[in-house]
mmCIF file of N, CA and C in Angstrom:
data_model
loop_
_atom_site.group_PDB
_atom_site.id
_atom_site.type_symbol
_atom_site.label_atom_id
_atom_site.label_comp_id
_atom_site.label_asym_id
_atom_site.label_seq_id
_atom_site.Cartn_x
_atom_site.Cartn_y
_atom_site.Cartn_z
ATOM 1 N N UNK A 112 12.732 -29.183 -20.405
ATOM 2 C CA UNK A 112 13.244 -27.833 -20.399
ATOM 3 C C UNK A 112 13.951 -27.581 -21.721
ATOM 4 N N UNK A 113 13.571 -26.526 -22.378
ATOM 5 C CA UNK A 113 14.176 -26.176 -23.664
ATOM 6 C C UNK A 113 14.766 -24.782 -23.580
ATOM 7 N N UNK A 114 15.755 -24.546 -24.387
ATOM 8 C CA UNK A 114 16.337 -23.220 -24.480
ATOM 9 C C UNK A 114 15.639 -22.449 -25.590
ATOM 10 N N UNK A 115 15.232 -21.240 -25.267
ATOM 11 C CA UNK A 115 14.580 -20.392 -26.256
ATOM 12 C C UNK A 115 15.320 -19.059 -26.304
ATOM 13 N N UNK A 116 15.112 -18.326 -27.352
ATOM 14 C CA UNK A 116 15.734 -17.018 -27.484
ATOM 15 C C UNK A 116 14.844 -15.968 -26.833
ATOM 16 N N UNK A 117 15.463 -15.095 -26.057
ATOM 17 C CA UNK A 117 14.722 -13.999 -25.441
ATOM 18 C C UNK A 117 14.214 -13.078 -26.549
ATOM 19 N N UNK A 118 12.919 -12.729 -26.549
ATOM 20 C CA UNK A 118 12.387 -11.860 -27.591
ATOM 21 C C UNK A 118 12.979 -10.450 -27.550
ATOM 22 N N UNK A 119 13.512 -10.058 -26.415
ATOM 23 C CA UNK A 119 14.035 -8.705 -26.261
ATOM 24 C C UNK A 119 15.493 -8.585 -26.691
ATOM 25 N N UNK A 120 16.364 -9.473 -26.143
ATOM 26 C CA UNK A 120 17.800 -9.317 -26.411
ATOM 27 C C UNK A 120 18.407 -10.474 -27.196
ATOM 28 N N UNK A 121 17.675 -11.584 -27.357
ATOM 29 C CA UNK A 121 18.169 -12.703 -28.147
ATOM 30 C C UNK A 121 19.011 -13.704 -27.377
ATOM 31 N N UNK A 122 19.235 -13.506 -26.113
ATOM 32 C CA UNK A 122 20.015 -14.430 -25.297
ATOM 33 C C UNK A 122 19.252 -15.734 -25.116
ATOM 34 N N UNK A 123 19.981 -16.863 -25.093
ATOM 35 C CA UNK A 123 19.336 -18.149 -24.861
ATOM 36 C C UNK A 123 18.940 -18.252 -23.388
ATOM 37 N N UNK A 124 17.665 -18.584 -23.181
ATOM 38 C CA UNK A 124 17.092 -18.637 -21.840
ATOM 39 C C UNK A 124 16.284 -19.914 -21.717
ATOM 40 N N UNK A 125 16.227 -20.468 -20.515
ATOM 41 C CA UNK A 125 15.396 -21.635 -20.258
ATOM 42 C C UNK A 125 13.929 -21.266 -20.458
ATOM 43 N N UNK A 126 13.169 -22.182 -20.999
ATOM 44 C CA UNK A 126 11.745 -21.917 -21.208
ATOM 45 C C UNK A 126 10.978 -21.838 -19.889
ATOM 46 N N UNK A 127 11.560 -22.346 -18.814
ATOM 47 C CA UNK A 127 10.922 -22.282 -17.501
ATOM 48 C C UNK A 127 11.315 -21.040 -16.708
ATOM 49 N N UNK A 128 12.262 -20.268 -17.206
ATOM 50 C CA UNK A 128 12.713 -19.073 -16.490
ATOM 51 C C UNK A 128 11.609 -18.029 -16.467
ATOM 52 N N UNK A 129 11.413 -17.357 -15.340
ATOM 53 C CA UNK A 129 10.380 -16.327 -15.281
ATOM 54 C C UNK A 129 10.749 -15.083 -16.084
ATOM 55 N N UNK A 130 12.064 -14.808 -16.187
ATOM 56 C CA UNK A 130 12.509 -13.621 -16.913
ATOM 57 C C UNK A 130 13.911 -13.861 -17.444
ATOM 58 N N UNK A 131 14.294 -13.107 -18.433
ATOM 59 C CA UNK A 131 15.634 -13.190 -19.007
ATOM 60 C C UNK A 131 16.633 -12.688 -17.975
ATOM 61 N N UNK A 132 17.696 -13.470 -17.696
ATOM 62 C CA UNK A 132 18.669 -13.017 -16.698
ATOM 63 C C UNK A 132 19.506 -11.822 -17.171
ATOM 64 N N UNK A 133 19.559 -11.604 -18.467
ATOM 65 C CA UNK A 133 20.378 -10.506 -18.992
ATOM 66 C C UNK A 133 19.601 -9.190 -19.020
ATOM 67 N N UNK A 134 18.388 -9.196 -19.585
ATOM 68 C CA UNK A 134 17.650 -7.936 -19.755
ATOM 69 C C UNK A 134 16.417 -7.828 -18.856
ATOM 70 N N UNK A 135 15.994 -8.937 -18.236
ATOM 71 C CA UNK A 135 14.848 -8.892 -17.339
ATOM 72 C C UNK A 135 13.499 -9.012 -18.029
ATOM 73 N N UNK A 136 13.475 -9.260 -19.331
ATOM 74 C CA UNK A 136 12.219 -9.382 -20.065
ATOM 75 C C UNK A 136 11.458 -10.608 -19.570
ATOM 76 N N UNK A 137 10.150 -10.482 -19.257
ATOM 77 C CA UNK A 137 9.381 -11.636 -18.771
ATOM 78 C C UNK A 137 9.253 -12.716 -19.845
ATOM 79 N N UNK A 138 9.627 -13.928 -19.481
ATOM 80 C CA UNK A 138 9.608 -15.043 -20.430
ATOM 81 C C UNK A 138 8.413 -15.941 -20.201
ATOM 82 N N UNK A 139 8.173 -16.305 -18.956
ATOM 83 C CA UNK A 139 7.209 -17.358 -18.646
ATOM 84 C C UNK A 139 6.103 -16.829 -17.747
ATOM 85 N N UNK A 140 5.427 -15.765 -18.141
ATOM 86 C CA UNK A 140 4.350 -15.219 -17.327
ATOM 87 C C UNK A 140 3.053 -16.009 -17.451
ATOM 88 N N UNK A 141 2.873 -16.695 -18.553
ATOM 89 C CA UNK A 141 1.610 -17.382 -18.780
ATOM 90 C C UNK A 141 1.569 -18.779 -18.172
ATOM 91 N N UNK A 142 2.663 -19.193 -17.510
ATOM 92 C CA UNK A 142 2.671 -20.535 -16.936
ATOM 93 C C UNK A 142 1.731 -20.605 -15.736
ATOM 94 N N UNK A 143 1.076 -21.747 -15.545
ATOM 95 C CA UNK A 143 0.171 -21.873 -14.403
ATOM 96 C C UNK A 143 0.942 -21.884 -13.096
ATOM 97 N N UNK A 144 0.327 -21.371 -12.044
ATOM 98 C CA UNK A 144 0.968 -21.348 -10.734
ATOM 99 C C UNK A 144 1.000 -22.753 -10.154
ATOM 100 N N UNK A 145 2.118 -23.086 -9.542
ATOM 101 C CA UNK A 145 2.250 -24.381 -8.902
ATOM 102 C C UNK A 145 2.168 -24.183 -7.402
ATOM 103 N N UNK A 146 2.237 -25.268 -6.670
ATOM 104 C CA UNK A 146 2.160 -25.186 -5.216
ATOM 105 C C UNK A 146 3.365 -24.448 -4.638
ATOM 106 N N UNK A 147 4.487 -24.467 -5.354
ATOM 107 C CA UNK A 147 5.674 -23.790 -4.839
ATOM 108 C C UNK A 147 5.668 -22.298 -5.139
ATOM 109 N N UNK A 148 4.758 -21.818 -5.973
ATOM 110 C CA UNK A 148 4.678 -20.402 -6.296
ATOM 111 C C UNK A 148 3.651 -19.750 -5.379
ATOM 112 N N UNK A 149 4.120 -18.944 -4.410
ATOM 113 C CA UNK A 149 3.171 -18.333 -3.488
ATOM 114 C C UNK A 149 2.408 -17.185 -4.140
ATOM 115 N N UNK A 150 1.179 -17.030 -3.729
ATOM 116 C CA UNK A 150 0.357 -15.915 -4.171
ATOM 117 C C UNK A 150 0.277 -14.943 -3.002
ATOM 118 N N UNK A 151 0.760 -13.735 -3.211
ATOM 119 C CA UNK A 151 0.801 -12.743 -2.140
ATOM 120 C C UNK A 151 -0.480 -11.931 -2.180
ATOM 121 N N UNK A 152 -1.179 -11.905 -1.059
ATOM 122 C CA UNK A 152 -2.412 -11.136 -0.931
ATOM 123 C C UNK A 152 -2.215 -10.152 0.210
ATOM 124 N N UNK A 153 -2.376 -8.871 -0.083
ATOM 125 C CA UNK A 153 -2.243 -7.876 0.970
ATOM 126 C C UNK A 153 -3.581 -7.756 1.697
ATOM 127 N N UNK A 154 -3.542 -7.841 3.020
ATOM 128 C CA UNK A 154 -4.797 -7.753 3.760
ATOM 129 C C UNK A 154 -5.376 -6.346 3.704
ATOM 130 N N UNK A 155 -6.687 -6.274 3.715
ATOM 131 C CA UNK A 155 -7.367 -4.983 3.697
ATOM 132 C C UNK A 155 -7.229 -4.327 5.064
ATOM 133 N N UNK A 156 -7.144 -3.019 5.064
ATOM 134 C CA UNK A 156 -7.058 -2.266 6.308
ATOM 135 C C UNK A 156 -8.463 -2.050 6.852
ATOM 136 N N UNK A 157 -8.576 -2.094 8.157
ATOM 137 C CA UNK A 157 -9.874 -1.930 8.814
ATOM 138 C C UNK A 157 -10.197 -0.450 8.971
ATOM 139 N N UNK A 158 -11.362 -0.077 8.525
ATOM 140 C CA UNK A 158 -11.811 1.309 8.653
ATOM 141 C C UNK A 158 -12.026 1.660 10.118
ATOM 142 N N UNK A 159 -12.528 0.711 10.903
ATOM 143 C CA UNK A 159 -12.756 0.951 12.328
ATOM 144 C C UNK A 159 -11.468 1.235 13.092
ATOM 145 N N UNK A 160 -10.418 0.493 12.772
ATOM 146 C CA UNK A 160 -9.131 0.731 13.424
ATOM 147 C C UNK A 160 -8.594 2.101 13.032
ATOM 148 N N UNK A 161 -8.746 2.474 11.775
ATOM 149 C CA UNK A 161 -8.289 3.790 11.322
ATOM 150 C C UNK A 161 -9.047 4.906 12.032
ATOM 151 N N UNK A 162 -10.350 4.724 12.233
ATOM 152 C CA UNK A 162 -11.152 5.726 12.950
ATOM 153 C C UNK A 162 -10.688 5.836 14.391
ATOM 154 N N UNK A 163 -10.482 4.703 15.039
ATOM 155 C CA UNK A 163 -10.050 4.700 16.434
ATOM 156 C C UNK A 163 -8.674 5.357 16.584
ATOM 157 N N UNK A 164 -7.748 5.020 15.705
ATOM 158 C CA UNK A 164 -6.421 5.625 15.768
ATOM 159 C C UNK A 164 -6.476 7.127 15.512
ATOM 160 N N UNK A 165 -7.327 7.548 14.577
ATOM 161 C CA UNK A 165 -7.443 8.974 14.286
ATOM 162 C C UNK A 165 -8.031 9.736 15.465
ATOM 163 N N UNK A 166 -8.974 9.125 16.179
ATOM 164 C CA UNK A 166 -9.576 9.787 17.339
ATOM 165 C C UNK A 166 -8.633 9.830 18.540
ATOM 166 N N UNK A 167 -7.992 8.700 18.829
ATOM 167 C CA UNK A 167 -7.189 8.594 20.045
ATOM 168 C C UNK A 167 -5.764 9.123 19.846
ATOM 169 N N UNK A 168 -5.135 8.721 18.759
ATOM 170 C CA UNK A 168 -3.738 9.083 18.526
ATOM 171 C C UNK A 168 -3.556 9.893 17.247
ATOM 172 N N UNK A 169 -4.584 10.613 16.843
ATOM 173 C CA UNK A 169 -4.506 11.404 15.615
ATOM 174 C C UNK A 169 -3.503 12.527 15.684
ATOM 175 N N UNK A 170 -3.248 13.032 16.874
ATOM 176 C CA UNK A 170 -2.297 14.117 17.031
ATOM 177 C C UNK A 170 -0.873 13.741 16.691
ATOM 178 N N UNK A 171 -0.534 12.459 16.834
ATOM 179 C CA UNK A 171 0.817 12.022 16.479
ATOM 180 C C UNK A 171 0.837 11.266 15.150
ATOM 181 N N UNK A 172 -0.289 11.205 14.464
ATOM 182 C CA UNK A 172 -0.348 10.624 13.125
ATOM 183 C C UNK A 172 -0.365 9.118 13.069
ATOM 184 N N UNK A 173 -0.795 8.449 14.132
ATOM 185 C CA UNK A 173 -0.807 6.983 14.147
ATOM 186 C C UNK A 173 -1.685 6.414 13.038
ATOM 187 N N UNK A 174 -2.793 7.062 12.739
ATOM 188 C CA UNK A 174 -3.685 6.555 11.686
ATOM 189 C C UNK A 174 -3.022 6.658 10.310
ATOM 190 N N UNK A 175 -2.149 7.633 10.114
ATOM 191 C CA UNK A 175 -1.451 7.764 8.833
ATOM 192 C C UNK A 175 -0.447 6.631 8.641
ATOM 193 N N UNK A 176 0.239 6.244 9.715
ATOM 194 C CA UNK A 176 1.136 5.100 9.622
ATOM 195 C C UNK A 176 0.340 3.829 9.325
ATOM 196 N N UNK A 177 -0.833 3.696 9.921
ATOM 197 C CA UNK A 177 -1.667 2.510 9.727
ATOM 198 C C UNK A 177 -2.142 2.382 8.284
ATOM 199 N N UNK A 178 -2.535 3.500 7.678
ATOM 200 C CA UNK A 178 -3.057 3.431 6.317
ATOM 201 C C UNK A 178 -1.950 3.464 5.261
ATOM 202 N N UNK A 179 -0.699 3.448 5.684
ATOM 203 C CA UNK A 179 0.411 3.336 4.741
ATOM 204 C C UNK A 179 0.919 4.657 4.205
ATOM 205 N N UNK A 180 0.788 5.716 4.979
ATOM 206 C CA UNK A 180 1.299 7.022 4.566
ATOM 207 C C UNK A 180 2.251 7.540 5.645
ATOM 208 N N UNK A 181 3.435 6.911 5.749
ATOM 209 C CA UNK A 181 4.349 7.282 6.832
ATOM 210 C C UNK A 181 4.924 8.687 6.691
ATOM 211 N N UNK A 182 5.017 9.212 5.491
ATOM 212 C CA UNK A 182 5.529 10.568 5.311
ATOM 213 C C UNK A 182 4.650 11.599 5.992
ATOM 214 N N UNK A 183 3.347 11.452 5.822
ATOM 215 C CA UNK A 183 2.396 12.363 6.468
ATOM 216 C C UNK A 183 2.392 12.105 7.975
ATOM 217 N N UNK A 184 2.563 10.857 8.383
ATOM 218 C CA UNK A 184 2.623 10.534 9.809
ATOM 219 C C UNK A 184 3.795 11.217 10.495
ATOM 220 N N UNK A 185 4.937 11.243 9.844
ATOM 221 C CA UNK A 185 6.102 11.930 10.402
ATOM 222 C C UNK A 185 5.835 13.428 10.484
ATOM 223 N N UNK A 186 5.188 13.985 9.476
ATOM 224 C CA UNK A 186 4.835 15.405 9.495
ATOM 225 C C UNK A 186 3.913 15.716 10.680
ATOM 226 N N UNK A 187 2.949 14.837 10.937
ATOM 227 C CA UNK A 187 2.055 15.014 12.088
ATOM 228 C C UNK A 187 2.872 14.991 13.388
ATOM 229 N N UNK A 188 3.843 14.080 13.461
ATOM 230 C CA UNK A 188 4.660 13.980 14.666
ATOM 231 C C UNK A 188 5.504 15.232 14.878
ATOM 232 N N UNK A 189 6.002 15.815 13.806
ATOM 233 C CA UNK A 189 6.808 17.022 13.923
ATOM 234 C C UNK A 189 5.979 18.227 14.350
ATOM 235 N N UNK A 190 4.713 18.248 13.965
ATOM 236 C CA UNK A 190 3.845 19.387 14.272
ATOM 237 C C UNK A 190 2.902 19.131 15.440
ATOM 238 N N UNK A 191 3.139 18.083 16.218
ATOM 239 C CA UNK A 191 2.225 17.716 17.294
ATOM 240 C C UNK A 191 2.103 18.826 18.331
ATOM 241 N N UNK A 192 3.121 19.599 18.546
ATOM 242 C CA UNK A 192 3.090 20.667 19.556
ATOM 243 C C UNK A 192 2.134 21.801 19.188
ATOM 244 N N UNK A 193 1.709 21.883 17.916
ATOM 245 C CA UNK A 193 0.799 22.949 17.485
ATOM 246 C C UNK A 193 -0.667 22.583 17.667
ATOM 247 N N UNK A 194 -0.965 21.341 17.965
ATOM 248 C CA UNK A 194 -2.326 20.801 18.103
ATOM 249 C C UNK A 194 -3.105 20.799 16.778
ATOM 250 N N UNK A 195 -2.479 21.242 15.692
ATOM 251 C CA UNK A 195 -3.128 21.191 14.381
ATOM 252 C C UNK A 195 -3.346 19.749 13.932
ATOM 253 N N UNK A 196 -2.353 18.856 14.096
ATOM 254 C CA UNK A 196 -2.594 17.459 13.706
ATOM 255 C C UNK A 196 -3.745 16.804 14.471
ATOM 256 N N UNK A 197 -3.949 17.211 15.713
ATOM 257 C CA UNK A 197 -5.058 16.651 16.487
ATOM 258 C C UNK A 197 -6.397 17.051 15.873
ATOM 259 N N UNK A 198 -6.496 18.298 15.453
ATOM 260 C CA UNK A 198 -7.716 18.780 14.812
ATOM 261 C C UNK A 198 -7.928 18.081 13.470
ATOM 262 N N UNK A 199 -6.861 17.953 12.694
ATOM 263 C CA UNK A 199 -6.958 17.273 11.398
ATOM 264 C C UNK A 199 -7.307 15.796 11.601
ATOM 265 N N UNK A 200 -6.737 15.168 12.634
ATOM 266 C CA UNK A 200 -7.059 13.769 12.943
ATOM 267 C C UNK A 200 -8.523 13.587 13.271
ATOM 268 N N UNK A 201 -9.094 14.542 13.997
ATOM 269 C CA UNK A 201 -10.522 14.489 14.313
ATOM 270 C C UNK A 201 -11.365 14.609 13.045
ATOM 271 N N UNK A 202 -10.982 15.517 12.164
ATOM 272 C CA UNK A 202 -11.700 15.688 10.896
ATOM 273 C C UNK A 202 -11.586 14.432 10.042
ATOM 274 N N UNK A 203 -10.385 13.837 9.999
ATOM 275 C CA UNK A 203 -10.207 12.610 9.212
ATOM 276 C C UNK A 203 -10.981 11.437 9.811
ATOM 277 N N UNK A 204 -11.090 11.378 11.124
ATOM 278 C CA UNK A 204 -11.892 10.323 11.752
ATOM 279 C C UNK A 204 -13.348 10.443 11.325
ATOM 280 N N UNK A 205 -13.846 11.669 11.258
ATOM 281 C CA UNK A 205 -15.226 11.880 10.815
ATOM 282 C C UNK A 205 -15.372 11.499 9.342
ATOM 283 N N UNK A 206 -14.372 11.834 8.521
ATOM 284 C CA UNK A 206 -14.420 11.452 7.105
ATOM 285 C C UNK A 206 -14.434 9.940 6.954
ATOM 286 N N UNK A 207 -13.567 9.244 7.704
ATOM 287 C CA UNK A 207 -13.533 7.779 7.641
ATOM 288 C C UNK A 207 -14.864 7.185 8.091
ATOM 289 N N UNK A 208 -15.474 7.808 9.096
ATOM 290 C CA UNK A 208 -16.750 7.324 9.621
ATOM 291 C C UNK A 208 -17.863 7.448 8.591
ATOM 292 N N UNK A 209 -17.833 8.512 7.794
ATOM 293 C CA UNK A 209 -18.901 8.765 6.832
ATOM 294 C C UNK A 209 -18.741 8.008 5.514
ATOM 295 N N UNK A 210 -17.560 7.481 5.224
ATOM 296 C CA UNK A 210 -17.378 6.753 3.958
ATOM 297 C C UNK A 210 -17.617 5.261 4.146
ATOM 298 N N UNK A 211 -17.947 4.595 3.065
ATOM 299 C CA UNK A 211 -18.188 3.153 3.115
ATOM 300 C C UNK A 211 -16.849 2.413 3.167
ATOM 301 N N UNK A 212 -16.917 1.116 3.506
ATOM 302 C CA UNK A 212 -15.700 0.310 3.539
ATOM 303 C C UNK A 212 -15.041 0.244 2.167
ATOM 304 N N UNK A 213 -15.845 0.128 1.123
ATOM 305 C CA UNK A 213 -15.304 0.046 -0.232
ATOM 306 C C UNK A 213 -14.617 1.361 -0.612
ATOM 307 N N UNK A 214 -15.221 2.477 -0.292
ATOM 308 C CA UNK A 214 -14.614 3.778 -0.591
ATOM 309 C C UNK A 214 -13.325 3.965 0.200
ATOM 310 N N UNK A 215 -13.294 3.464 1.437
ATOM 311 C CA UNK A 215 -12.089 3.549 2.260
ATOM 312 C C UNK A 215 -10.954 2.753 1.633
ATOM 313 N N UNK A 216 -11.250 1.525 1.187
ATOM 314 C CA UNK A 216 -10.212 0.702 0.556
ATOM 315 C C UNK A 216 -9.730 1.328 -0.743
ATOM 316 N N UNK A 217 -10.628 1.889 -1.524
ATOM 317 C CA UNK A 217 -10.237 2.543 -2.780
ATOM 318 C C UNK A 217 -9.365 3.765 -2.511
ATOM 319 N N UNK A 218 -9.676 4.499 -1.450
ATOM 320 C CA UNK A 218 -8.868 5.664 -1.092
ATOM 321 C C UNK A 218 -7.446 5.229 -0.709
ATOM 322 N N UNK A 219 -7.329 4.119 -0.012
ATOM 323 C CA UNK A 219 -6.013 3.630 0.371
ATOM 324 C C UNK A 219 -5.190 3.207 -0.845
ATOM 325 N N UNK A 220 -5.839 2.617 -1.821
ATOM 326 C CA UNK A 220 -5.127 2.157 -3.009
ATOM 327 C C UNK A 220 -4.832 3.269 -3.988
ATOM 328 N N UNK A 221 -5.599 4.355 -3.929
ATOM 329 C CA UNK A 221 -5.476 5.432 -4.918
ATOM 330 C C UNK A 221 -4.186 6.211 -4.768
ATOM 331 N N UNK A 222 -3.861 6.632 -3.569
ATOM 332 C CA UNK A 222 -2.693 7.509 -3.375
ATOM 333 C C UNK A 222 -1.751 6.902 -2.347
ATOM 334 N N UNK A 223 -0.497 6.912 -2.691
ATOM 335 C CA UNK A 223 0.548 6.503 -1.763
ATOM 336 C C UNK A 223 1.540 7.632 -1.661
ATOM 337 N N UNK A 224 1.872 8.021 -0.433
ATOM 338 C CA UNK A 224 2.845 9.098 -0.235
ATOM 339 C C UNK A 224 4.112 8.550 0.331
#
């Protein structure tokens, strides 16, 4: 372990440190991952589950919570008495049904509300 100067602020930092403790500048990003460094993988959402939720519980926005858009899900819950969210849920179920799995995953990654 050697002490090196942070390229951003000049503070002495361990060469094994992931980032400078003073300014947060990444120091050791190019180091290989070890067994103690976990790799986080987010699981893909199932298009079939989203379709089912949109058909059955679309009026309360359950499919929006599933796909990671809780703000829109709360809006659906607030407007459930108008039956508009139920109609929109049916339309979204048809949209999910007509798109491919890859297009569905890309849509989920594209916009976050």
